[in-house]
Amino acid sequence: MKQSDWYFYVLRCNDESFYAGITTDVTRRLNEHNNSNKAAKYTRVRRPLSLVLCWRCESRSEAQRIEYKFKRLRR
C-alpha cells in the first residue's frame, strides 16, 4: 500500500446501518471509528463497527466520486 493510495470503505454499524467514507489507511480509520474520539459523530454512538467493503482508488477525487455515488443510492 502506497501512502498516495486512497480507499473508499463501508462500515456496518451495531444498529445495522451503514457508514461510508474515504481514507488513506483503512486499518487506522476503522480503529479510530471503534476506539477513539476521532470517529465520525454518526459512528460514535453506533459502535462496534465492522468493515463491509474496501475499494482501492487511484486518487482522492475518484474515492470521493465513489463515496458520493454510494450515498446517493436508495436504501
Coordinates of C-alpha atoms in Angstrom, one line a residue, residues 13-75:
C13 CA -22.8 -0.2 12.5
N14 CA -24.2 -2.0 15.5
D15 CA -27.7 -0.9 14.6
E16 CA -27.3 -2.5 11.1
S17 CA -27.0 0.9 9.4
F18 CA -24.0 1.7 7.0
Y19 CA -21.4 4.4 7.1
A20 CA -19.3 5.2 4.1
G21 CA -16.0 7.2 4.0
I22 CA -12.6 7.6 2.3
T23 CA -9.1 7.3 3.8
T24 CA -5.5 6.5 3.0
D25 CA -5.3 3.9 5.8
V26 CA -8.4 1.7 6.3
T27 CA -7.0 -0.1 9.4
R28 CA -6.2 3.1 11.2
R29 CA -9.6 4.6 10.3
L30 CA -11.6 1.6 11.4
N31 CA -9.7 1.7 14.7
E32 CA -10.5 5.4 15.1
H33 CA -14.2 4.7 14.4
N34 CA -14.3 2.0 17.0
N35 CA -12.0 3.3 19.7
S36 CA -11.3 7.0 19.6
N37 CA -12.9 10.4 19.7
K38 CA -11.7 10.9 16.1
A39 CA -14.7 8.9 15.0
A40 CA -17.4 10.5 13.0
K41 CA -20.3 11.7 15.1
Y42 CA -22.6 9.2 13.3
T43 CA -20.4 6.2 14.3
R44 CA -19.5 7.2 17.9
V45 CA -23.0 6.1 19.1
R46 CA -23.3 3.1 16.8
R47 CA -20.3 1.0 17.9
P48 CA -18.9 -1.6 17.4
L49 CA -18.4 -1.3 13.6
S50 CA -17.2 -3.9 11.1
L51 CA -15.7 -3.4 7.7
V52 CA -18.0 -4.5 4.9
L53 CA -16.3 -3.2 1.8
C54 CA -13.0 -1.6 0.8
W55 CA -12.0 -0.4 -2.7
R56 CA -8.6 1.0 -3.6
C57 CA -8.9 4.1 -5.7
E58 CA -6.2 5.9 -7.8
S59 CA -6.9 9.3 -6.4
R60 CA -8.7 11.2 -3.7
S61 CA -11.1 12.6 -6.2
E62 CA -12.0 9.1 -7.5
A63 CA -12.7 7.9 -3.9
Q64 CA -14.9 11.0 -3.3
R65 CA -16.8 10.3 -6.5
I66 CA -17.5 6.7 -5.5
E67 CA -18.5 7.8 -2.0
Y68 CA -20.9 10.4 -3.4
K69 CA -22.5 7.8 -5.7
F70 CA -22.8 5.3 -2.9
K71 CA -24.5 7.8 -0.6
R72 CA -27.0 8.7 -3.4
L73 CA -28.1 5.0 -3.6
R74 CA -31.6 4.1 -2.3
R75 CA -31.6 2.3 0.9

